[in-house]
């Protein structure tokens, strides 16, 4: 009898243990489902994913960029892109301000000067940079912008700059229109400033930070978010399931990850530079300053022989969308929405966060479908691999769209130059955007898309550079876009 009682007691205890185990498993599963793939993850101080104390699941290496899975072709492409953007700034050690590039004492000269040039001929300009002691510099690495323009004709074009790494630069222009053509050369950043920007790009990719609001009932919390969040605090993983685009937020203390309401810009980090480094970023001294000519700065070029669209209000917030417009007379439907995070300009509801690649996968396409894409500005503070990954996903979706609907027209707008000051230079410098623009052109070369060259349009134009260009420049961009949509032969 005692033996039977002991066996029954042992069986009951075992059953109780099994019930507790099953309960724990079910609770864990419910928590996982409640998070809707927004799982809590831990990252150690070295930036590596470790086993989560909550779920017991191993995570991928930190950020996923150093260890992301790439095909041999993708790896070769990425290496090629990064190699092409290796800015040649010699390691000369700390350089005092007085020995940095001075645009006011530097100069340029037109080399192949002639009485007249014909439309289509080449113009060569030599630039010689000097420091603030008016001594010639012996190394290169400065970021120059060059253009030719005729203000009366509202015409302009950019030049190709070649750095000889000895303080001399040569600029090549193609003369595209007749009349009096003026040459303008500007120093955007001295090489000493470029070294600072390189360090910021590699060591401070979080200098623009983002946040999200989490809310459930009367409880609300706001936490920081970004592509990468180093540290040992638990995270919410909002990585896109289809594209694999990483996005994380620090996990709220009292709320689940699934309670995220929105995404918005948190702000910009301050105090990024030392006093010595600040000297290389002075408005009116060495940021986007003109370099004067030592002789004539113009040439004469002679010629050769020869509204019905109505917006349909959806009550969407400014910039974010979605927006909708209809032209019933011409059977046109226009849709717009912003790309997925990172987004700086405003607060975005979580349900409105859409990645471009995912949107493209939902388009049928065809001869009556036109897709316009613009993705660059909000990526200027991140390492280049972040932008490469985003474009790789977009390119894959574009290729698939053109495979299933070859007559679809896909147009991509490039980056553009903007006004710069000491602070803006650290977050949105033209040097950063020049890198993004180069990557975009290389990655979409040969894909079968059209480019609206906003970079050249803003750089060549006589109007001041702006992040959002003036109306006349926007009209030029629209005219080029429409030339792809409605070519003359049709």
Coordinates of C-alpha atoms in Angstrom, one line a residue:
X1 CA 0.0 0.0 0.0
X2 CA 2.8 2.4 0.9
X3 CA 4.6 1.5 -2.3
X4 CA 1.5 2.3 -4.3
X5 CA 1.1 5.6 -2.5
X6 CA 4.7 6.5 -3.1
X7 CA 4.4 5.7 -6.8
X8 CA 1.2 7.8 -7.0
X9 CA 2.9 10.7 -5.2
X10 CA 6.0 10.4 -7.5
X11 CA 3.7 10.4 -10.6
X12 CA 1.8 13.5 -9.4
X13 CA 5.1 15.4 -8.8
X14 CA 6.4 14.4 -12.2
X15 CA 3.1 15.5 -13.8
X16 CA 3.3 18.8 -12.0
X17 CA 6.8 19.4 -13.2
X18 CA 5.8 18.6 -16.8
X19 CA 2.8 21.1 -16.5
X20 CA 5.2 23.8 -15.4
X21 CA 7.5 23.2 -18.3
X22 CA 4.6 23.2 -20.8
X23 CA 3.3 26.4 -19.2
X24 CA 6.7 28.1 -19.5
X25 CA 7.0 27.0 -23.2
X26 CA 3.5 28.3 -23.9
X27 CA 4.1 31.6 -22.2
X28 CA 7.3 32.0 -24.2
X29 CA 5.5 31.2 -27.4
X30 CA 2.7 33.6 -26.6
X31 CA 5.2 36.3 -25.8
X32 CA 6.9 35.6 -29.2
X33 CA 3.6 35.8 -31.0
X34 CA 2.6 39.0 -29.2
X35 CA 5.9 40.6 -30.3
X36 CA 5.0 39.7 -33.9
X37 CA 8.6 39.0 -34.8
X38 CA 9.8 42.1 -32.8
X39 CA 11.8 40.0 -30.5
X40 CA 13.9 41.2 -27.6
X41 CA 17.6 40.8 -28.2
X42 CA 20.8 41.5 -26.2
X43 CA 24.0 43.0 -27.5
X44 CA 27.2 42.9 -25.5
X45 CA 29.6 45.9 -25.1
X46 CA 31.7 44.6 -28.0
X47 CA 28.8 44.8 -30.4
X48 CA 28.1 41.1 -30.8
X49 CA 24.8 39.4 -30.5
X50 CA 24.7 37.0 -27.6
X51 CA 22.1 34.4 -26.5
X52 CA 19.0 36.2 -25.3
X53 CA 18.2 35.5 -21.7
X54 CA 14.5 35.8 -22.6
X55 CA 14.2 33.5 -25.6
X56 CA 17.4 31.5 -25.5
X57 CA 17.9 32.1 -29.3
X58 CA 21.3 32.9 -30.9
X59 CA 21.3 36.1 -32.9
X60 CA 23.3 37.2 -35.9
X61 CA 26.5 39.3 -35.4
X62 CA 26.2 42.9 -34.5
X63 CA 24.6 45.1 -37.1
X64 CA 24.8 42.3 -39.7
X65 CA 27.0 44.3 -42.1
X66 CA 30.4 42.9 -41.2
X67 CA 29.0 39.4 -41.3
X68 CA 26.0 39.6 -43.6
X69 CA 25.5 36.7 -46.0
X70 CA 26.5 37.9 -49.5
X71 CA 26.9 35.9 -52.7
X72 CA 30.3 36.0 -54.3
X73 CA 29.0 38.4 -56.9
X74 CA 27.5 40.7 -54.3
X75 CA 30.7 40.6 -52.2
X76 CA 32.8 41.4 -55.3
X77 CA 30.4 44.3 -56.2
X78 CA 30.5 45.7 -52.6
X79 CA 34.3 45.5 -52.5
X80 CA 34.5 47.2 -55.9
X81 CA 32.1 50.0 -54.8
X82 CA 34.0 50.7 -51.6
X83 CA 37.4 50.6 -53.4
X84 CA 36.1 53.1 -56.0
X85 CA 35.2 55.5 -53.1
X86 CA 38.6 55.3 -51.4
X87 CA 39.3 59.0 -51.1
X88 CA 43.0 59.7 -51.5
X89 CA 43.9 61.7 -48.4
X90 CA 47.5 61.1 -47.5
X91 CA 48.3 60.3 -43.9
X92 CA 50.5 63.4 -43.1
X93 CA 49.6 63.4 -39.4
X94 CA 48.0 66.4 -37.7
X95 CA 48.0 69.5 -39.8
X96 CA 47.6 73.0 -38.3
X97 CA 45.0 75.2 -39.7
X98 CA 47.5 77.6 -41.3
X99 CA 48.8 74.7 -43.4
X100 CA 45.4 73.6 -44.6
X101 CA 43.9 74.5 -48.0
X102 CA 43.0 78.2 -48.4
X103 CA 40.6 78.8 -51.2
X104 CA 41.3 82.5 -51.3
X105 CA 45.0 82.0 -52.1
X106 CA 44.4 79.1 -54.4
X107 CA 43.7 79.7 -58.1
X108 CA 42.8 78.2 -61.4
X109 CA 43.8 78.9 -65.1
X110 CA 42.2 77.9 -68.4
X111 CA 44.8 75.8 -70.2
X112 CA 43.7 75.4 -73.8
X113 CA 42.6 79.0 -74.1
X114 CA 41.6 80.0 -77.6
X115 CA 39.8 82.9 -79.3
X116 CA 36.8 80.7 -79.9
X117 CA 35.6 77.2 -79.0
X118 CA 33.0 75.2 -80.9
X119 CA 30.0 73.5 -79.2
X120 CA 31.1 69.9 -78.3
X121 CA 34.8 70.7 -77.8
X122 CA 36.7 70.1 -74.5
X123 CA 37.8 72.8 -72.1
X124 CA 40.7 72.1 -69.7
X125 CA 41.3 74.0 -66.4
X126 CA 44.3 73.6 -64.0
X127 CA 43.7 74.2 -60.3
X128 CA 46.6 74.9 -57.9
X129 CA 45.8 74.9 -54.2
X130 CA 47.8 76.7 -51.5
X131 CA 47.6 77.0 -47.7
X132 CA 46.8 80.0 -45.5
X133 CA 50.5 81.0 -45.6
X134 CA 50.3 81.2 -49.4
X135 CA 52.6 78.2 -49.8
X136 CA 51.8 75.6 -52.4
X137 CA 50.4 72.3 -51.0
X138 CA 52.3 69.1 -51.8
X139 CA 49.4 66.7 -51.5
X140 CA 45.8 66.4 -52.7
X141 CA 42.6 65.1 -51.2
X142 CA 40.6 68.3 -51.4
X143 CA 36.9 68.1 -52.5
X144 CA 36.4 70.5 -55.4
X145 CA 33.2 71.2 -57.4
X146 CA 33.5 72.6 -60.9
X147 CA 31.0 74.0 -63.3
X148 CA 30.6 76.0 -66.4
X149 CA 27.5 78.2 -66.8
X150 CA 25.9 81.0 -68.7
X151 CA 23.5 82.9 -66.4
X152 CA 21.6 84.7 -69.2
X153 CA 20.8 81.4 -70.8
X154 CA 20.2 79.7 -67.5
X155 CA 22.5 76.9 -68.7
X156 CA 25.2 75.0 -66.9
X157 CA 27.2 71.8 -66.8
X158 CA 29.7 70.2 -64.4
X159 CA 33.3 69.2 -64.9
X160 CA 35.3 66.0 -64.2
X161 CA 38.0 66.7 -61.6
X162 CA 41.2 64.7 -61.6
X163 CA 43.4 64.9 -58.4
X164 CA 47.2 64.6 -59.1
X165 CA 47.9 64.2 -55.4
X166 CA 50.5 67.0 -55.5
X167 CA 48.4 70.1 -54.9
X168 CA 47.4 70.3 -58.6
X169 CA 44.0 69.3 -60.1
X170 CA 42.8 69.3 -63.6
X171 CA 39.2 69.8 -64.6
X172 CA 37.7 68.7 -67.9
X173 CA 34.5 70.3 -69.3
X174 CA 32.5 69.6 -72.5
X175 CA 31.1 72.8 -74.0
X176 CA 27.5 72.1 -74.7
X177 CA 26.0 75.4 -75.8
X178 CA 27.1 78.6 -77.7
X179 CA 27.8 81.9 -76.2
X180 CA 29.9 83.3 -73.3
X181 CA 30.6 80.5 -70.9
X182 CA 32.0 81.2 -67.4
X183 CA 34.1 78.7 -65.3
X184 CA 33.6 78.4 -61.6
X185 CA 35.6 76.3 -59.2
X186 CA 34.7 75.9 -55.5
X187 CA 36.5 74.3 -52.5
X188 CA 33.8 72.3 -50.7
X189 CA 36.1 70.9 -48.0
X190 CA 39.9 70.9 -47.6
X191 CA 41.6 67.5 -47.4
X192 CA 42.1 68.1 -43.7
X193 CA 38.4 68.4 -43.3
X194 CA 37.8 65.3 -45.4
X195 CA 39.9 63.3 -42.9
X196 CA 37.6 64.5 -40.1
X197 CA 34.5 63.5 -42.1
X198 CA 36.0 60.1 -42.8
X199 CA 36.5 59.5 -39.1
X200 CA 32.9 60.6 -38.3
X201 CA 31.6 58.2 -41.0
X202 CA 33.5 55.3 -39.5
X203 CA 33.3 56.0 -35.8
X204 CA 30.1 58.1 -35.3
X205 CA 27.4 56.6 -37.6
X206 CA 24.9 57.3 -34.8
X207 CA 25.4 61.1 -34.8
X208 CA 21.8 61.4 -36.1
X209 CA 19.6 59.3 -33.7
X210 CA 16.0 58.2 -34.0
X211 CA 13.2 57.3 -31.6
X212 CA 9.9 55.5 -31.5
X213 CA 6.9 55.8 -29.2
X214 CA 5.5 52.7 -27.6
X215 CA 2.0 52.8 -26.2
X216 CA -0.5 50.5 -24.6
X217 CA -3.5 51.9 -22.8
X218 CA -2.3 54.7 -20.5
X219 CA 1.3 53.5 -20.5
X220 CA 3.7 55.0 -23.0
X221 CA 7.5 55.0 -23.4
X222 CA 9.9 56.5 -25.9
X223 CA 13.2 54.7 -26.8
X224 CA 16.1 55.3 -29.1
X225 CA 16.3 53.5 -32.4
X226 CA 18.8 53.0 -35.2
X227 CA 20.4 50.6 -37.7
X228 CA 22.8 49.6 -34.9
X229 CA 22.4 50.0 -31.2
X230 CA 25.6 48.9 -29.3
X231 CA 25.5 48.1 -25.6
X232 CA 24.0 45.4 -23.4
X233 CA 20.4 46.6 -23.1
X234 CA 17.6 44.5 -24.5
X235 CA 16.4 45.4 -28.0
X236 CA 13.3 45.2 -30.1
X237 CA 14.2 43.8 -33.5
X238 CA 12.2 45.4 -36.3
X239 CA 14.3 44.0 -39.1
X240 CA 12.2 43.7 -42.3
X241 CA 11.3 40.0 -42.9
X242 CA 11.5 40.2 -46.7
X243 CA 14.5 42.5 -47.4
X244 CA 16.4 41.8 -44.2
X245 CA 16.9 45.6 -43.7
X246 CA 17.9 45.9 -40.0
X247 CA 16.2 48.3 -37.6
X248 CA 16.3 48.2 -33.8
X249 CA 14.9 50.1 -30.9
X250 CA 15.8 49.8 -27.2
X251 CA 13.1 47.6 -25.6
X252 CA 10.7 49.6 -23.4
X253 CA 10.9 48.7 -19.7
X254 CA 7.2 48.1 -19.3
X255 CA 5.8 47.5 -22.8
X256 CA 6.2 44.8 -25.4
X257 CA 7.9 45.5 -28.7
X258 CA 4.6 45.1 -30.6
X259 CA 3.3 48.3 -29.0
X260 CA 5.4 50.6 -31.2
X261 CA 3.3 53.5 -32.5
X262 CA 5.7 55.6 -34.7
X263 CA 9.2 56.6 -35.9
X264 CA 10.7 60.0 -35.7
X265 CA 14.1 61.8 -35.6
X266 CA 15.5 62.2 -32.2
X267 CA 18.1 64.8 -32.9
X268 CA 21.8 65.4 -33.8
X269 CA 24.7 64.8 -31.5
X270 CA 26.7 67.9 -30.5
X271 CA 30.3 68.4 -29.6
X272 CA 31.6 66.0 -32.3
X273 CA 34.8 68.0 -33.1
X274 CA 37.8 69.3 -31.2
X275 CA 38.7 73.0 -31.5
X276 CA 41.4 72.1 -34.0
X277 CA 39.0 70.2 -36.1
X278 CA 36.4 72.9 -36.0
X279 CA 38.8 75.2 -37.8
X280 CA 38.5 73.1 -40.9
X281 CA 34.7 73.8 -41.0
X282 CA 34.2 77.6 -41.1
X283 CA 31.5 79.3 -43.1
X284 CA 33.0 82.0 -45.3
X285 CA 36.5 80.6 -44.9
X286 CA 36.8 77.0 -46.2
X287 CA 33.3 75.5 -46.7
X288 CA 32.0 75.9 -50.3
X289 CA 34.2 78.8 -51.1
X290 CA 35.1 80.0 -54.6
X291 CA 38.6 79.6 -56.0
X292 CA 39.4 82.6 -58.2
X293 CA 41.1 82.5 -61.6
X294 CA 44.5 83.9 -62.2
X295 CA 43.5 85.0 -65.7
X296 CA 40.2 85.0 -67.7
X297 CA 37.5 82.9 -66.2
X298 CA 35.4 82.6 -69.3
X299 CA 35.5 81.5 -72.9
X300 CA 33.4 82.2 -76.0
X301 CA 31.7 79.2 -77.7
X302 CA 30.4 79.4 -81.3
X303 CA 27.5 77.1 -82.6
X304 CA 27.9 74.4 -85.3
X305 CA 25.8 74.6 -88.9
X306 CA 22.8 73.0 -87.5
X307 CA -3.0 70.8 -66.2
X308 CA -5.6 68.4 -65.3
X309 CA -4.0 66.5 -62.4
X310 CA -6.1 66.9 -59.2
X311 CA -4.8 65.9 -55.7
X312 CA -7.1 63.5 -53.8
X313 CA -6.6 64.3 -50.1
X314 CA -6.0 61.3 -47.9
X315 CA -5.3 63.4 -44.8
X316 CA -1.7 62.2 -44.9
X317 CA 1.1 64.1 -43.0
X318 CA 3.4 66.4 -45.0
X319 CA 6.4 64.6 -46.7
X320 CA 5.3 61.1 -45.5
X321 CA 2.2 60.3 -47.5
X322 CA 0.7 58.3 -48.9
X323 CA -0.5 60.9 -51.5
X324 CA -2.8 60.4 -54.4
X325 CA -3.6 62.5 -57.5
X326 CA -5.9 61.7 -60.4
X327 CA -6.1 63.0 -64.0
X328 CA -9.3 61.6 -65.4
X329 CA -9.0 63.3 -68.7
X330 CA -5.7 61.6 -69.5
X331 CA -6.3 58.5 -67.4
X332 CA -3.4 59.1 -65.1
X333 CA -3.1 57.9 -61.4
X334 CA -0.2 59.3 -59.4
X335 CA 0.8 57.7 -56.0
X336 CA 3.6 58.7 -53.6
X337 CA 4.9 57.6 -50.3
X338 CA 8.2 58.0 -48.4
X339 CA 10.8 55.2 -48.1
X340 CA 11.4 53.1 -44.9
X341 CA 13.6 54.1 -42.0
X342 CA 15.8 55.9 -41.4
X343 CA 13.6 59.0 -41.9
X344 CA 14.6 62.4 -40.5
X345 CA 11.9 64.9 -41.5
X346 CA 8.9 64.1 -39.3
X347 CA 7.1 61.5 -37.2
X348 CA 5.8 58.5 -39.1
X349 CA 3.2 56.0 -38.0
X350 CA 4.6 52.5 -37.8
X351 CA 1.9 51.3 -40.3
X352 CA 3.1 53.8 -42.8
X353 CA 6.8 52.6 -42.8
X354 CA 7.2 50.9 -46.1
X355 CA 10.5 49.8 -47.8
X356 CA 10.9 50.6 -51.4
X357 CA 11.7 47.0 -52.4
X358 CA 8.5 45.8 -50.8
X359 CA 6.4 48.4 -52.6
X360 CA 8.0 47.5 -55.9
X361 CA 7.2 43.8 -55.3
X362 CA 3.5 44.8 -55.1
X363 CA 3.5 46.5 -58.5
X364 CA 2.2 44.6 -61.6
X365 CA 4.0 46.9 -64.0
X366 CA 3.5 47.3 -67.8
X367 CA 3.8 49.8 -70.6
X368 CA 1.5 52.3 -68.7
X369 CA 3.4 52.1 -65.4
X370 CA 6.1 54.5 -64.4
X371 CA 8.1 54.2 -61.2
X372 CA 10.1 57.1 -59.8
X373 CA 12.6 56.4 -56.9
X374 CA 14.7 58.8 -54.8
X375 CA 16.6 57.4 -51.8
X376 CA 19.8 59.0 -50.5
X377 CA 19.7 62.0 -48.2
X378 CA 18.7 60.2 -45.0
X379 CA 21.6 57.8 -45.4
X380 CA 24.4 60.3 -45.4
X381 CA 25.5 59.7 -41.7
X382 CA 25.8 55.9 -42.0
X383 CA 28.6 53.7 -43.2
X384 CA 28.4 53.1 -46.9
X385 CA 27.5 49.5 -46.4
X386 CA 24.1 50.5 -45.0
X387 CA 23.3 52.4 -48.3
X388 CA 24.7 49.6 -50.4
X389 CA 22.5 47.1 -48.7
X390 CA 19.4 49.3 -49.2
X391 CA 20.1 49.8 -52.9
X392 CA 20.9 46.1 -53.3
X393 CA 17.4 45.2 -52.1
X394 CA 15.8 47.9 -54.3
X395 CA 17.8 46.8 -57.3
X396 CA 16.7 43.2 -56.9
X397 CA 13.1 44.3 -56.8
X398 CA 13.6 46.6 -59.8
X399 CA 15.2 43.7 -61.8
X400 CA 12.3 41.4 -60.9
X401 CA 9.8 44.1 -61.9
X402 CA 11.4 44.6 -65.3
X403 CA 11.6 40.8 -65.7
X404 CA 7.9 40.3 -65.3
X405 CA 7.0 43.6 -67.0
X406 CA 9.8 44.7 -69.3
X407 CA 7.9 47.8 -70.6
X408 CA 7.7 49.3 -67.2
X409 CA 9.6 52.6 -67.0
X410 CA 11.8 53.0 -63.9
X411 CA 13.4 56.4 -63.2
X412 CA 15.8 57.1 -60.3
X413 CA 16.6 60.6 -59.1
X414 CA 20.2 61.1 -58.0
X415 CA 21.5 63.1 -55.0
X416 CA 21.9 66.8 -55.2
X417 CA 24.3 69.4 -53.8
X418 CA 23.1 71.5 -50.9
X419 CA 24.0 74.5 -48.8
X420 CA 26.6 73.8 -46.1
X421 CA 27.6 75.3 -42.8
X422 CA 29.9 74.1 -40.1
X423 CA 27.2 71.9 -38.4
X424 CA 25.5 70.7 -41.6
X425 CA 28.8 69.6 -43.0
X426 CA 29.1 67.0 -40.2
X427 CA 25.8 65.3 -41.1
X428 CA 24.9 66.1 -44.7
X429 CA 28.1 67.2 -46.4
X430 CA 28.3 67.1 -50.2
X431 CA 31.2 64.8 -49.8
X432 CA 29.0 62.3 -48.1
X433 CA 26.3 62.7 -50.7
X434 CA 28.9 62.5 -53.5
X435 CA 29.8 59.0 -52.2
X436 CA 26.1 58.0 -52.1
X437 CA 25.6 59.4 -55.6
X438 CA 28.6 57.4 -56.9
X439 CA 27.3 54.2 -55.4
X440 CA 23.8 54.7 -56.8
X441 CA 25.1 55.2 -60.4
X442 CA 27.4 52.2 -60.2
X443 CA 24.9 49.9 -58.7
X444 CA 22.2 50.7 -61.3
X445 CA 24.5 50.9 -64.3
X446 CA 23.2 48.4 -66.9
X447 CA 20.0 47.6 -65.0
X448 CA 17.7 49.3 -67.5
X449 CA 16.6 52.3 -65.5
X450 CA 16.7 56.0 -66.3
X451 CA 18.5 58.6 -64.2
X452 CA 17.4 62.1 -63.5
X453 CA 20.8 63.7 -62.8
X454 CA 19.9 66.1 -60.0
X455 CA 23.5 66.2 -58.9
X456 CA 24.7 67.7 -62.2
X457 CA 21.6 70.0 -62.4
X458 CA 22.2 71.6 -59.0
X459 CA 26.0 71.7 -59.3
X460 CA 25.9 73.4 -62.7
X461 CA 23.1 75.8 -62.0
X462 CA 23.8 79.4 -61.1
X463 CA 21.4 79.4 -58.2
X464 CA 22.7 78.7 -54.6
X465 CA 22.8 75.0 -53.6
X466 CA 19.8 73.9 -51.5
X467 CA 18.8 70.5 -50.1
X468 CA 15.4 71.2 -51.7
X469 CA 16.3 73.0 -54.9
X470 CA 14.5 76.1 -56.2
X471 CA 11.6 75.8 -58.6
X472 CA 13.5 76.3 -61.8
X473 CA 15.8 73.4 -61.0
X474 CA 12.9 71.2 -60.0
X475 CA 11.2 72.0 -63.3
X476 CA 14.4 70.9 -65.2
X477 CA 14.3 67.7 -63.3
X478 CA 10.6 67.1 -64.1
X479 CA 11.2 67.9 -67.8
X480 CA 13.9 65.3 -67.9
X481 CA 11.7 62.8 -66.1
X482 CA 8.9 63.4 -68.6
X483 CA 11.3 63.0 -71.5
X484 CA 11.7 59.4 -70.3
X485 CA 8.0 58.9 -69.8
X486 CA 6.8 60.6 -73.0
X487 CA 9.7 60.5 -75.5
X488 CA 9.4 62.6 -78.6
X489 CA 9.0 59.7 -81.0
X490 CA 5.8 58.7 -79.2

